[in-house]
Coordinates of C-alpha atoms in Angstrom, one line a residue:
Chain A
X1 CA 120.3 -13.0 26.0
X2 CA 122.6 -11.8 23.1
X3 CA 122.2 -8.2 21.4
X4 CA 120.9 -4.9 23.0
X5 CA 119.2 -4.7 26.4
X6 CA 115.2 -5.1 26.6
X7 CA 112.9 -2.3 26.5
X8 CA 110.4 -1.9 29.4
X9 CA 106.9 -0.8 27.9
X10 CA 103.3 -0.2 29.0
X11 CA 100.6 -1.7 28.0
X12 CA 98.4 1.4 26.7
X13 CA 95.9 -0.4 25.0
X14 CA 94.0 -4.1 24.6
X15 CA 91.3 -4.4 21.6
X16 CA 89.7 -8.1 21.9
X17 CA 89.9 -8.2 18.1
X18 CA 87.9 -12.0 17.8
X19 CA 86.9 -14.5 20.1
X20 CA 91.1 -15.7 20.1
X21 CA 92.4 -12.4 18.8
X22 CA 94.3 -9.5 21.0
X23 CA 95.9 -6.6 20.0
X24 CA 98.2 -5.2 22.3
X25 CA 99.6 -1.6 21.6
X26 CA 102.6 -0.8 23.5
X27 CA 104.8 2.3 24.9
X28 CA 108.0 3.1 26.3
X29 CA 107.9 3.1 30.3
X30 CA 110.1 5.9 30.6
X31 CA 107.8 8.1 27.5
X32 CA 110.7 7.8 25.0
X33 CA 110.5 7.1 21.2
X34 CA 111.1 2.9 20.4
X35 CA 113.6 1.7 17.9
X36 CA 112.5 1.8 14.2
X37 CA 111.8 -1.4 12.2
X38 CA 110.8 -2.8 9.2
X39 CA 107.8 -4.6 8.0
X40 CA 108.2 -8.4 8.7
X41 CA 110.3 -7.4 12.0
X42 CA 109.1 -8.9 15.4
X43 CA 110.2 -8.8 19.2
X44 CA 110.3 -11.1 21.9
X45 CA 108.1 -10.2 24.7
X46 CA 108.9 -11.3 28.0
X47 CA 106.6 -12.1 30.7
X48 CA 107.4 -12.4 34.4
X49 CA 104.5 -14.4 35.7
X50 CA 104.5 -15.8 39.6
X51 CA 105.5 -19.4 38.2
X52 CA 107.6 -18.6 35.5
X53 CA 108.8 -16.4 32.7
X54 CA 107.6 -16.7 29.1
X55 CA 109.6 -15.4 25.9
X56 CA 107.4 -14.8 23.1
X57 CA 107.8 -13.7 19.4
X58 CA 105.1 -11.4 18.1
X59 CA 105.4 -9.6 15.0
X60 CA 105.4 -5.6 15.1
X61 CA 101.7 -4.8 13.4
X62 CA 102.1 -1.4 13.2
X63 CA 103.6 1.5 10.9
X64 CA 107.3 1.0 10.9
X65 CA 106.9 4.9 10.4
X66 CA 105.3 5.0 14.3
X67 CA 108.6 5.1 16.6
X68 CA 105.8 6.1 19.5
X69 CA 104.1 2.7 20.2
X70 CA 104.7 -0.9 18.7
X71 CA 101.6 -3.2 18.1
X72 CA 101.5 -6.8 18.5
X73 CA 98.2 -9.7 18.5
X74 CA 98.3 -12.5 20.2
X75 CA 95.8 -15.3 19.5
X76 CA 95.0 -17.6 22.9
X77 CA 96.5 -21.2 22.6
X78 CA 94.8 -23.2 25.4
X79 CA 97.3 -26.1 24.8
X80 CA 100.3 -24.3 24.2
X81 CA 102.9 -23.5 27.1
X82 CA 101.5 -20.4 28.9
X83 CA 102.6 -17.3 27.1
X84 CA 99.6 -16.5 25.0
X85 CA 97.5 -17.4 28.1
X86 CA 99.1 -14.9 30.2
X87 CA 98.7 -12.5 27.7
X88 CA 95.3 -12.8 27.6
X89 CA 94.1 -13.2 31.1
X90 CA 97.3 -11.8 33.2
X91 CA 97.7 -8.6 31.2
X92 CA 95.4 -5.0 31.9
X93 CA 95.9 -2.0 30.3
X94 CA 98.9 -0.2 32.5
X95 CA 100.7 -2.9 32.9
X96 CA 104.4 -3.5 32.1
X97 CA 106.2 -5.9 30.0
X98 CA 109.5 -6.3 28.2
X99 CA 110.4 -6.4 24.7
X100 CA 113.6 -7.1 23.0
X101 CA 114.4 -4.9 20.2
X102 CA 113.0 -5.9 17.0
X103 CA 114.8 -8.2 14.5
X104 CA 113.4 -9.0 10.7
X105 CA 113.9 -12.3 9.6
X106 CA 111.2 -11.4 7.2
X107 CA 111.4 -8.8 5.0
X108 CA 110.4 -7.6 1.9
X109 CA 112.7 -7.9 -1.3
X110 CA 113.1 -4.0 -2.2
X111 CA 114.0 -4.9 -5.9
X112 CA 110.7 -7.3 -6.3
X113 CA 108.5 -6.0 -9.3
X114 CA 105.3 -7.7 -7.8
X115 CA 104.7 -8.4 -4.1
X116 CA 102.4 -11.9 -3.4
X117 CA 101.6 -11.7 0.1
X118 CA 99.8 -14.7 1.6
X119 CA 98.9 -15.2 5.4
X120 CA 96.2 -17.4 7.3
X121 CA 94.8 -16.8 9.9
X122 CA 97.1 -14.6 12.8
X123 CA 99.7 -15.3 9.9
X124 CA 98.5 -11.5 8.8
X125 CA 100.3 -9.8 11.3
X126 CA 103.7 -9.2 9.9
X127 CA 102.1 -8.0 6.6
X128 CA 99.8 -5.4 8.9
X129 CA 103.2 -3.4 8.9
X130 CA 104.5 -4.4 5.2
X131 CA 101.3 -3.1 3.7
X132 CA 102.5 0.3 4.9
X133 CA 106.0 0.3 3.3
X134 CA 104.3 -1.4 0.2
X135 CA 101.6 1.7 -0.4
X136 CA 104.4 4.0 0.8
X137 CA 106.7 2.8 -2.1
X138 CA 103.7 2.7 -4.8
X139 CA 104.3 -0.9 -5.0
X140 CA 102.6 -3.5 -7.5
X141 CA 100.9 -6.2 -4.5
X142 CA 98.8 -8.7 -4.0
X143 CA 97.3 -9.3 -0.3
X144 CA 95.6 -12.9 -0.2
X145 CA 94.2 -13.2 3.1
X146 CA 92.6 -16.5 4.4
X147 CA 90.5 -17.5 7.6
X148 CA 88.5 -19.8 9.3
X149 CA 85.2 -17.9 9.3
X150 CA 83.9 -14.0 9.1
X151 CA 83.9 -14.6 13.2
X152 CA 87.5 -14.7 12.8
X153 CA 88.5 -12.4 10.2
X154 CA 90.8 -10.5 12.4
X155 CA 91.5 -6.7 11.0
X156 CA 89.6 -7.5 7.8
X157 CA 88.0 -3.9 8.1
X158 CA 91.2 -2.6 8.0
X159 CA 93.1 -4.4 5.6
X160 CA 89.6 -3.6 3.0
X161 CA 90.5 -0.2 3.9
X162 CA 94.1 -0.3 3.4
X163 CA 94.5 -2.6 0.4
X164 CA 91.2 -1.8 -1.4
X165 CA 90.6 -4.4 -4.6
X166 CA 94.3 -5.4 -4.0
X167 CA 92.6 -7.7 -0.9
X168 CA 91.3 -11.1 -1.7
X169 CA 89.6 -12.3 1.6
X170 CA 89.3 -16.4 1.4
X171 CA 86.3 -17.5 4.1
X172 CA 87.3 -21.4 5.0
X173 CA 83.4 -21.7 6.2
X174 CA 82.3 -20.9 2.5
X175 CA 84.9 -23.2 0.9
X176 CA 87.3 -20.6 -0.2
X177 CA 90.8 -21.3 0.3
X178 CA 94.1 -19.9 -1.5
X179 CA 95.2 -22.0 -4.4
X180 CA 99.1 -21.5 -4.5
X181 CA 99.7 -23.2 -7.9
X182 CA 96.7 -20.5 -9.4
X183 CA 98.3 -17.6 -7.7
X184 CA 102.0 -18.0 -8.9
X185 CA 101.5 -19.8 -12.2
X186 CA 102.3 -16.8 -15.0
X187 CA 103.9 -14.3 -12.5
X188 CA 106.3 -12.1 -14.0
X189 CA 110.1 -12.1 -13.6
X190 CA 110.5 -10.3 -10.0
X191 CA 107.8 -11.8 -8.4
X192 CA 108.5 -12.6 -4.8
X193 CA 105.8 -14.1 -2.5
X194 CA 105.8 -14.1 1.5
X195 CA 103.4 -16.5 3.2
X196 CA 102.8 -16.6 6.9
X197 CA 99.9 -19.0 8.4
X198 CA 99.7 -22.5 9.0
X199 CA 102.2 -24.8 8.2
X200 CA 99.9 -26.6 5.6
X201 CA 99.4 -22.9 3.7
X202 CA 103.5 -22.8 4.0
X203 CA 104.5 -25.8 2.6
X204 CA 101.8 -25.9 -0.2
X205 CA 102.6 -22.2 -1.5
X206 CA 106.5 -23.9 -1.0
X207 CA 105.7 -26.9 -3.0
X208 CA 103.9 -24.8 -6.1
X209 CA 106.9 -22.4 -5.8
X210 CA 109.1 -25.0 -6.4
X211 CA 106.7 -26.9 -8.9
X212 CA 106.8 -23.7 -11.4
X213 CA 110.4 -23.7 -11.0
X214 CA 110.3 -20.7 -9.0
X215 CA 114.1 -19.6 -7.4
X216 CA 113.8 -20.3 -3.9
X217 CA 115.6 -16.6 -3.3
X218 CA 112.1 -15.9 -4.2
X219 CA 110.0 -17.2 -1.9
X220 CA 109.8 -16.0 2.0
X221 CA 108.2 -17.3 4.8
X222 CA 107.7 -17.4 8.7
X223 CA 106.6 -19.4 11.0
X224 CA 107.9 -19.1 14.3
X225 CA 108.1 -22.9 16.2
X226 CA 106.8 -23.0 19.9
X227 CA 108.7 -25.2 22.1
X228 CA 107.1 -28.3 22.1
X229 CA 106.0 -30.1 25.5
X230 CA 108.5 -33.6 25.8
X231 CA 110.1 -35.6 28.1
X232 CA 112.7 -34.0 30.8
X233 CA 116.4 -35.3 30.0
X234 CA 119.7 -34.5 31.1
X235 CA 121.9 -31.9 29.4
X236 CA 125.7 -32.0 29.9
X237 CA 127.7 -28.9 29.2
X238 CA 131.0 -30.2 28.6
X239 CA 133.1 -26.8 28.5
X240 CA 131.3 -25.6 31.9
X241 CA 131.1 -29.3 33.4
X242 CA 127.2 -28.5 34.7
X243 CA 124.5 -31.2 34.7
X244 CA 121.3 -29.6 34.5
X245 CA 117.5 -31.1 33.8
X246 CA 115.6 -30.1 31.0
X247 CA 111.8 -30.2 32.3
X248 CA 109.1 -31.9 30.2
X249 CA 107.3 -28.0 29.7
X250 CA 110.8 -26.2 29.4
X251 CA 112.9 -25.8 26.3
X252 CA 116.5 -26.3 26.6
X253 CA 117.5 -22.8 26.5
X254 CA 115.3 -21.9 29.3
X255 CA 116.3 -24.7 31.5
X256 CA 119.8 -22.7 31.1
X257 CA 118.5 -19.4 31.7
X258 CA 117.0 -20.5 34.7
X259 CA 120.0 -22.1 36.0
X260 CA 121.5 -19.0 35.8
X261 CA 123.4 -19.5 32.3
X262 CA 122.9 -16.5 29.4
X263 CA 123.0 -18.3 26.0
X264 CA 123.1 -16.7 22.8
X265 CA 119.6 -16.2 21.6
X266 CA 117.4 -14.3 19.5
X267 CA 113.9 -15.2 17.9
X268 CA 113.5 -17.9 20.7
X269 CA 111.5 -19.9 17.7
X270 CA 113.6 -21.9 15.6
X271 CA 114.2 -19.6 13.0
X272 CA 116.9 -17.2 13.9
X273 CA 119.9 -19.4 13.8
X274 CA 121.5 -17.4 16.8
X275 CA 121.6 -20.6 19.3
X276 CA 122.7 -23.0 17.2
X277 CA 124.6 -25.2 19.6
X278 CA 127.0 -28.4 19.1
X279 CA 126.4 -31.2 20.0
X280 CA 128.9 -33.7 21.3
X281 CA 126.8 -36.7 22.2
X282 CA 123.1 -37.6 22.1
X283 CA 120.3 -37.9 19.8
X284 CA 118.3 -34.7 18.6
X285 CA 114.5 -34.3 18.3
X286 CA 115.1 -31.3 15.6
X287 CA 112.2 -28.5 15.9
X288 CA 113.6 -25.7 14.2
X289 CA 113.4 -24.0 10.5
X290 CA 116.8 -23.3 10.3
X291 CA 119.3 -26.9 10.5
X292 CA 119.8 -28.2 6.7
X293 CA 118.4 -31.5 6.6
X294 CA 121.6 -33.0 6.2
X295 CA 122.7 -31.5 9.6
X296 CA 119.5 -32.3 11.6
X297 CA 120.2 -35.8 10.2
X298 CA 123.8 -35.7 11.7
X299 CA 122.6 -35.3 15.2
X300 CA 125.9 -32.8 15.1
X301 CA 124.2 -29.3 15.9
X302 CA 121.0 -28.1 17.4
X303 CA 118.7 -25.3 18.3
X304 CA 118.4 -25.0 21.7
X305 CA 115.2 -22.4 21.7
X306 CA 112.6 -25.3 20.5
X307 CA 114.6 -28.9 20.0
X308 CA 114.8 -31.0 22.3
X309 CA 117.0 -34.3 22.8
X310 CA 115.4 -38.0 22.1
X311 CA 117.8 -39.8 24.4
X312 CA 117.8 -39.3 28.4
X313 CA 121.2 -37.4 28.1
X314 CA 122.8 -34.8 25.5
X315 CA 126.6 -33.5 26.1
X316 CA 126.4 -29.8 24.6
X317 CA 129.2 -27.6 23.7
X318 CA 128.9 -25.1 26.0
Chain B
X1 CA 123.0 -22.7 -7.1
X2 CA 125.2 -20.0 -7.3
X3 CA 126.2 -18.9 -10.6
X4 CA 129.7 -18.1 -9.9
X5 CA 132.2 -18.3 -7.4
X6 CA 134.5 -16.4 -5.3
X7 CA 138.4 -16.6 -4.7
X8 CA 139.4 -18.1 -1.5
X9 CA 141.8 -15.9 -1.5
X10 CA 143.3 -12.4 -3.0
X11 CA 140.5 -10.2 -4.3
X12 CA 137.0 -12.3 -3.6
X13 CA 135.3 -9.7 -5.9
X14 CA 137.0 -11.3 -9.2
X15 CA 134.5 -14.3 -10.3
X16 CA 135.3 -17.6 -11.0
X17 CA 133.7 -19.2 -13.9
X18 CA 132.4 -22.9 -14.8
X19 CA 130.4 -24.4 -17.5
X20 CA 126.8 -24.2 -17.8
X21 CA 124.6 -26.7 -16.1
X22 CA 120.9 -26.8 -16.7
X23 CA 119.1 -26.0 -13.7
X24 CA 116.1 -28.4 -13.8
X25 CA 113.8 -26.9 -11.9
X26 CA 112.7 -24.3 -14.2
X27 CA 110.1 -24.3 -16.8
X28 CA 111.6 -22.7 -19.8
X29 CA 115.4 -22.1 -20.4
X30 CA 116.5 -18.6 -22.0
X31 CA 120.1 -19.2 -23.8
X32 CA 122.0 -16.4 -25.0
X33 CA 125.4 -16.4 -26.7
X34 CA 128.4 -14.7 -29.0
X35 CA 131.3 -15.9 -30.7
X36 CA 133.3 -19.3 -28.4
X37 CA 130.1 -19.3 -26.5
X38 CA 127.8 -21.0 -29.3
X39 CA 129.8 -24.3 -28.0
X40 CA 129.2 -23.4 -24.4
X41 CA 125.4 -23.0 -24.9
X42 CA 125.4 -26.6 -27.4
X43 CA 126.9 -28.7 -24.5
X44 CA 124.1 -27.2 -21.8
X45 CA 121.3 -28.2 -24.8
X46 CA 122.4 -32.1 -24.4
X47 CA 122.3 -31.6 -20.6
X48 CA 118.7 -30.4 -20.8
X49 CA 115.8 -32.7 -20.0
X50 CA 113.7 -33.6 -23.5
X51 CA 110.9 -32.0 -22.5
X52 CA 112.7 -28.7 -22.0
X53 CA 111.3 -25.3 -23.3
X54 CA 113.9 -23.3 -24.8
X55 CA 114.9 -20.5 -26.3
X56 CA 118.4 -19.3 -27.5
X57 CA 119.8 -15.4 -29.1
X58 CA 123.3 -15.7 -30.5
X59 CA 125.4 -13.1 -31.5
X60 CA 126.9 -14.2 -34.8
X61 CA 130.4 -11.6 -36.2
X62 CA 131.5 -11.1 -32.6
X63 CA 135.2 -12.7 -31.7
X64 CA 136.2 -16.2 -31.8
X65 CA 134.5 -18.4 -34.2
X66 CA 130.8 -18.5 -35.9
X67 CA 128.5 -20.8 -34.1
X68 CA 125.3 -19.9 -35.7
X69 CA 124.8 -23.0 -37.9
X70 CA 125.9 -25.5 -34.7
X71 CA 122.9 -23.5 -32.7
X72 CA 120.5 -23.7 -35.9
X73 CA 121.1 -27.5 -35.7
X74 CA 120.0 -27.8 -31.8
X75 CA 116.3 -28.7 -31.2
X76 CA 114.9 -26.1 -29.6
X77 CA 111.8 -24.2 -29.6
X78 CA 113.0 -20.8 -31.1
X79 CA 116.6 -19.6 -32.3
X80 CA 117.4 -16.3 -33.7
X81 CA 120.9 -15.3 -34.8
X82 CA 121.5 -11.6 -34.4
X83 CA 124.4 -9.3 -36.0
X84 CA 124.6 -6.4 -33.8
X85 CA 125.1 -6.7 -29.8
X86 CA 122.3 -4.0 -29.4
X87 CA 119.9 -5.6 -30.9
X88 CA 120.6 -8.7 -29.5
X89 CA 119.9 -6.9 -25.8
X90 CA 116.8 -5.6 -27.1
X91 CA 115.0 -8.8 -28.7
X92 CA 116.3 -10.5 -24.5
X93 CA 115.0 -7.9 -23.1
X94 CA 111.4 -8.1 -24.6
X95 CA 111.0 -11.7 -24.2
X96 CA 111.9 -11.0 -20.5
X97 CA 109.6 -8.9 -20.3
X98 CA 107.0 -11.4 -21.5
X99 CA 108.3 -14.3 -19.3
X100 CA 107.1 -15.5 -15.9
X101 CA 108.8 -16.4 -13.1
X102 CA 110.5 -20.4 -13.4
X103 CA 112.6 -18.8 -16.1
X104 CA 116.6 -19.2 -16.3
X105 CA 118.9 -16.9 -18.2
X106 CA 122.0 -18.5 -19.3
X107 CA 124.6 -16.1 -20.5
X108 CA 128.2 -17.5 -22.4
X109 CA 130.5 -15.5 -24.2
X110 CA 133.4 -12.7 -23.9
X111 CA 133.4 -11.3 -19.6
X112 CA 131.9 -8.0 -21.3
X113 CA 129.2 -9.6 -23.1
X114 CA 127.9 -11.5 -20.3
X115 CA 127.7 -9.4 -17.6
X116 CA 125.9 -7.0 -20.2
X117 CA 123.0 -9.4 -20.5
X118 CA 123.0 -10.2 -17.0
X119 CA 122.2 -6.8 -16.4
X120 CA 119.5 -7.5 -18.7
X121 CA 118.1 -10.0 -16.4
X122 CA 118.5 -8.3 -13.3
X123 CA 116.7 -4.8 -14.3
X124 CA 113.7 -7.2 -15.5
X125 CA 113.4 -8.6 -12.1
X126 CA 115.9 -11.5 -12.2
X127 CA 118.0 -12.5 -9.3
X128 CA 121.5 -13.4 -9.1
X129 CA 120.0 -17.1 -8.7
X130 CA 118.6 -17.2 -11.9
X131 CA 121.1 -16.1 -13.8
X132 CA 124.1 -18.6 -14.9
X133 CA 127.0 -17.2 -17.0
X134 CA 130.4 -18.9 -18.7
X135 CA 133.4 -16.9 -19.8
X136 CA 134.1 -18.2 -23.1
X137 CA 137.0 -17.4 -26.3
X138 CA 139.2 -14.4 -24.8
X139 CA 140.1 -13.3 -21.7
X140 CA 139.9 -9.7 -22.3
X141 CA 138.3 -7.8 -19.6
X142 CA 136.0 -5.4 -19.6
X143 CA 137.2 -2.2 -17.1
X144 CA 136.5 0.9 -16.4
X145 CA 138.6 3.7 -15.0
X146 CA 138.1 4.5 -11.4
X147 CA 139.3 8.5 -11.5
X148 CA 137.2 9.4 -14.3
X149 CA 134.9 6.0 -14.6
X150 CA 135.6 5.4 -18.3
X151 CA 134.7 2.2 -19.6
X152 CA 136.9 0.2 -22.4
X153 CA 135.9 -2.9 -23.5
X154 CA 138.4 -5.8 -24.5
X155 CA 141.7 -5.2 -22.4
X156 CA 144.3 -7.4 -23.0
X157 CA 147.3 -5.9 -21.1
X158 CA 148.1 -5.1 -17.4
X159 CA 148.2 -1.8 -17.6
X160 CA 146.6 0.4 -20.2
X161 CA 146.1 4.9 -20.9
X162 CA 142.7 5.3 -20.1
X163 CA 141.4 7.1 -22.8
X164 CA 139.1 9.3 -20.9
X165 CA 141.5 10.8 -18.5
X166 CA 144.7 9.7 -20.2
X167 CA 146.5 8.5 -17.1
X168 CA 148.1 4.7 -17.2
X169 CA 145.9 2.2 -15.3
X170 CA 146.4 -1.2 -13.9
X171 CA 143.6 -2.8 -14.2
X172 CA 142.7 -4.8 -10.9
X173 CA 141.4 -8.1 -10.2
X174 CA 138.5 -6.0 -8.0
X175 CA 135.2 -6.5 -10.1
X176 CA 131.8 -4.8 -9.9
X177 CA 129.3 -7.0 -10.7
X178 CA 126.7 -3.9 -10.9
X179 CA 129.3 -2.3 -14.1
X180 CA 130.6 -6.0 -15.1
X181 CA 133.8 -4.6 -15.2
X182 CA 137.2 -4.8 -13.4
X183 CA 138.4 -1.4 -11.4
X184 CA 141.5 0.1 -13.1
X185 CA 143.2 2.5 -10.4
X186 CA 146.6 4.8 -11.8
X187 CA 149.4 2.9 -11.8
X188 CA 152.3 5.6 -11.2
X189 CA 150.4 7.7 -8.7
X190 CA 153.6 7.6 -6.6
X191 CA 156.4 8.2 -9.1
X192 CA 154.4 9.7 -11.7
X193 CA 155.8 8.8 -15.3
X194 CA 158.1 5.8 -14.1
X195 CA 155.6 3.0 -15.3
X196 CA 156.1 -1.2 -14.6
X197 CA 156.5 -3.4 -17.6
X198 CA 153.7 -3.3 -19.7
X199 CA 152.4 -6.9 -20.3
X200 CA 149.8 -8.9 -22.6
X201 CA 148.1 -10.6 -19.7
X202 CA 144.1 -11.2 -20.8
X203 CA 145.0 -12.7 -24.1

């Protein structure tokens, strides 16, 4: 783990927000005030469980102005690898977790003259805290919030209180969905828009960006990978001469952690660009957001957090 | 693509400039121009797509030779010569205000003139992305004093008196975007009166 040291914090509250939906609000174990942030920002929350320890990113929900308690949601992911699990059924009011300090790999443009904000689905957290600095500044915005059903319209109370006629709610049960190309066509200069959802909703507000000749400096977005389930291989570190296994449910950067190792990390979801790694030999499965194509297609570098290797055996530059 | 680059080495903040190339992704190309840059702004028409929307302000009476009736000849949805740098800002800055986002500026002329317009852009919203400039005719810099932050237009020579505070300044390959002008710093702070040789340099 790169950077500053985790933060131990308490679990002081747990809202079951929908059927999937938890909000977690969080405090410092020791009573202290919590490192300020920006809208956009997240942390990665660690979780010692009995079998082993999961590294999540969440992004911060709350006021950036609140130094007293950071909020996070989680939504339950049956299939995924644990950490949302644990959240859910491991974690009680009072308990203690970790979390790293926050990093924004999302942030708002300060000089933007309009603010498009679209998000699907859990995809509203990190605009939960942006809507704060945005009414703070007086700012021209647009929140166009989508979701599955009015069963699943996580915070929509709130975000009707905070955003007013600024909020255009899109129920998926009643056939409403965003149309990118209708909200971007005839923006004016200094338009940015942020999306955050599913990867569909990303690349289609990416592809109508692009379509209207939009600059890409223009156009923000976040989704943080999990580390998919694969095969185990072997990974070679040629600078440290260890031989370690990769297990089929563990990413590659965890296999090092747990064999003691401390790799350079941060978002621990593909996005960051803090664990790019070389690669010396083997053949990449690339799961990141960050490589250029080109360099995914090289098989030269990789991102440990959430890639994993397509051959039995990868020889690593560590 | 960036619209100018940086020195490898010595000061990084002096830009380095290349012709205009259309950037095809946009909808609707904005071309301004004065004087040598009516030729810069002709060559980045042919390069456009047929299709293109366009529309082009020149600056006719400033340096270097008249252009206007080369631009006039250029198929293009709307051009408008202007006489008077002012108004030429002006008339850019009102059809910025009425354009929406997939727009380019493109910017050629004297180092003054286009980092004027380019501040155009930017305080409409633009970023530094979708703005493209050439340096075009003279090399005369634009710079401004940095003891009593002057601003003289057109500096041909190494060192000039600033005629705000009246000291001799060498102007400095150190530019501010933000001010499109180079930093001029006094040049016999040391040995005050006992000046280097004082040479045409930006011709």
């Amino acid at each position: 783990m790169t950077g500053q040291a985790n933060i131990p914090v308490r679990v002081a509250r747990i809202e079951q927000i929908t059927p999937m939906i938890r909000r977690f609000t969080l405090e410092r174990s020791d009573g202290g005030t919590l490192p300020g942030f920006s809208g956009g920002s997240h942390v990665v929350v660690t979780m010692r469980g009995e079998e082993r320890t999961h590294h999540n990113p969440y992004s911060l929900m709350g006021s950036p102005d609140d130094k007293q308690r950071y909020q996070i949601s989680v939504r339950r992911d049956d299939d995924g690898r644990g950490g949302s699990l644990f959240m859910h059924q491991k974690v009680a009011e009072g308990d203690t977790l970790e979390v790293s300090p926050p990093t924004n790999l999302f942030a708002l443009n300060p000089l933007a003259e309009r603010h498009i904000l679209i998000a699907g689905g859990i995809g509203i957290t990190p605009f939960m805290a942006q809507l704060h600095e945005l009414r703070r500044a007086g700012a021209d915005y647009q929140m166009h919030y989508a979701f599955r059903d009015q069963e699943n319209a996580a915070f929509r109370d709130e975000l009707e209180a905070a955003c007013g006629d600024r909020l255009t709610a899109y129920d998926g049960s009643a056939g409403q969905f965003v149309q990118p190309a209708q909200l971007l066509g005839e923006q004016p200069l200094g338009t940015h828009v942020y999306v955050c959802g599913p990867k569909g909703m990303i690349e289609a507000v990416n592809e109508a960006a692009f379509e209207l000749g939009w600059a890409d400096s223009h156009v923000h977005w976040e989704e943080f990978a999990a580390p998919p389930v694969g095969k185990p291989f072997r990974v070679v570190l040629q600078k440290s001469g260890m031989e370690i296994t990769v297990p089929g449910a563990s990413s590659v950067l965890e296999a090092l952690e747990d064999a003691g190792l401390q790799p350079n990390c941060l978002c621990r979801g593909g996005v960051c660009g803090e664990c790019e790694t070389a690669v010396v030999e083997g053949e990449i499965e690339h799961n990141d957001h960050f490589l250029p194509d080109d360099v995914k297609q090289s098989n030269s570098r990789m991102m440990i957090c959430v890639s994993r290797a397509r051959s039995e055996r990868v020889v690593l530059d560590l | 693509m960036p619209i100018y680059e940086f020195p490898e080495d010595g000061i990084r903040s002096r830009p380095i400039y290349r012709p205009l190339q259309p950037d095809v992704a946009a909808r609707f190309h904005l071309m301004v121009a004065e004087g040598a840059g009516a030729e810069a702004l002709a060559r980045l028409h042919d390069k456009l797509p047929d299709e293109a929307s366009c529309s082009i302000h020149y600056l006719a009476g400033s340096d270097g030779p008249d252009g206007s009736d080369r631009l006039m000849q250029l198929d293009c949805q709307q051009t408008r010569i202007h006489f008077d740098d002012a108004q030429l800002a002006d008339a850019l800055r009102r059809e910025l205000e009425n354009a929406s986002m997939g727009t380019r500026l493109y910017v050629a002329g004297g180092e003054g003139f286009i980092w004027r317009m380019a501040a155009v852009g930017a305080s409409c919203g633009m970023s530094e992305e979708e703005v493209h400039v050439e340096r075009c005719g003279s090399l005369a810099r634009p710079a401004q004093c940095v003891h009593c932050k002057t601003r003289v237009e057109g500096v041909t020579t190494n060192i000039y008196e600033c005629p705000g505070c009246g000291l001799h300044v060498t102007v400095r390959d150190h530019f501010s975007r933000r001010h499109g002008a180079y930093q001029s710093v006094r040049v016999d702070a040391e040995a005050p009166g006992e000046l280097p040789p004082i040479e045409e340099t930006y011709r």
